[in-house]
């Protein structure tokens, strides 16, 4: 599938193009890794390229090669809109529903540029003329590797490899999730052959925390509740608790996974209050066949993958906790 996609895409780049490349809101390692890798590749081929992030990203990603050139929509709105208006090609990477880049989505809808989607989430929306969508793959970075390798292997260099390695590593939970395949490892091997420093990347992502971040993790673990007698747990962090620990963007990344480290637990959820946006942001993680993508869609206006999804609630933290408990109880036959 990606061969035909790549052929159609690369033929568009026979002449110089002006590209805008978009990750989803609150971009993670996969979203930033894939967008930056593609930007490096296209720039090396002589095209104009700008990565525009819908909002800010955490400091543990602010060392990726090329990240200093990222335009943040919330900080440089006018510049971002002008670039979108002038773009001949718009890439949307690591998301498949335009709501994931709101309020930028309205400018993308208006644009007459060729729209290209590369993504591994379930149920893609129909906004892109060119689409490479495969929920079986563990990361968008793996998909971008497939495309670039097919397009022009010689242009894939160490910087591109570093960006791609980061996304493959973070989205696979450091190569431990079931979506990690022999092909994933072969791709990673070829990235290491480019000189990518895997130990340094791991350290930059996972050993760069602030003291307050570990204290926040302590509160999060203390708040963990089991929904007896089901194999489900959830935890929450209120805005007060976040403030106590001088919360910075990205501090809660990975917290939800601790629940799944308990023996037998099939579902873990975290609720994070955001008073400024007036929402409770939710993350869902599961093991086995409990489909959190469907669960997040059904109850919390969200989505994602079968074992990792997100959503949001506009109710109070207390009301959201109650709704969550009830929704879990309604699905109890899958959580025995
Ligand atoms: P996280 O819990 O790490 O924020 O996200 C887990 C997965 O669900 C990611 O693949 C992410 O893109 C997706 N996701 C997170 N929040 C939302 C949301 O509000 N809506 C949708 N459709 N997907 C989400
Ligand atoms: Mn991803």
Coordinates of C-alpha atoms in Angstrom, one line a residue, residues 20 36 55 58 69 110 125 127 129 143 162 166 169 174 185 198 216 234 236 259 266 274 276 289 314 324 333:
X20 CA 3.4 22.6 5.9
X36 CA 10.7 16.6 11.8
X55 CA 0.5 24.1 20.8
X58 CA 7.3 19.2 26.5
X69 CA 12.5 25.8 13.7
X110 CA -10.2 26.2 3.6
X125 CA -11.5 10.8 8.5
X127 CA -10.1 14.8 4.3
X129 CA -6.4 13.2 -1.1
X143 CA 5.4 4.5 8.5
X162 CA 17.3 10.2 15.3
X166 CA 12.6 8.7 19.0
X169 CA 10.8 4.1 20.8
X174 CA 10.6 1.1 24.4
X185 CA 13.5 -4.1 14.9
X198 CA 20.0 5.1 21.0
X216 CA 3.9 14.6 41.2
X234 CA -7.8 4.7 37.8
X236 CA -6.4 11.5 39.0
X259 CA -1.6 1.1 36.7
X266 CA -6.4 -4.9 32.1
X274 CA -7.0 21.5 33.4
X276 CA -7.5 26.9 32.2
X289 CA -8.7 -7.2 24.0
X314 CA -16.1 19.0 30.4
X324 CA -15.8 6.9 34.6
X333 CA -17.9 -8.4 31.5

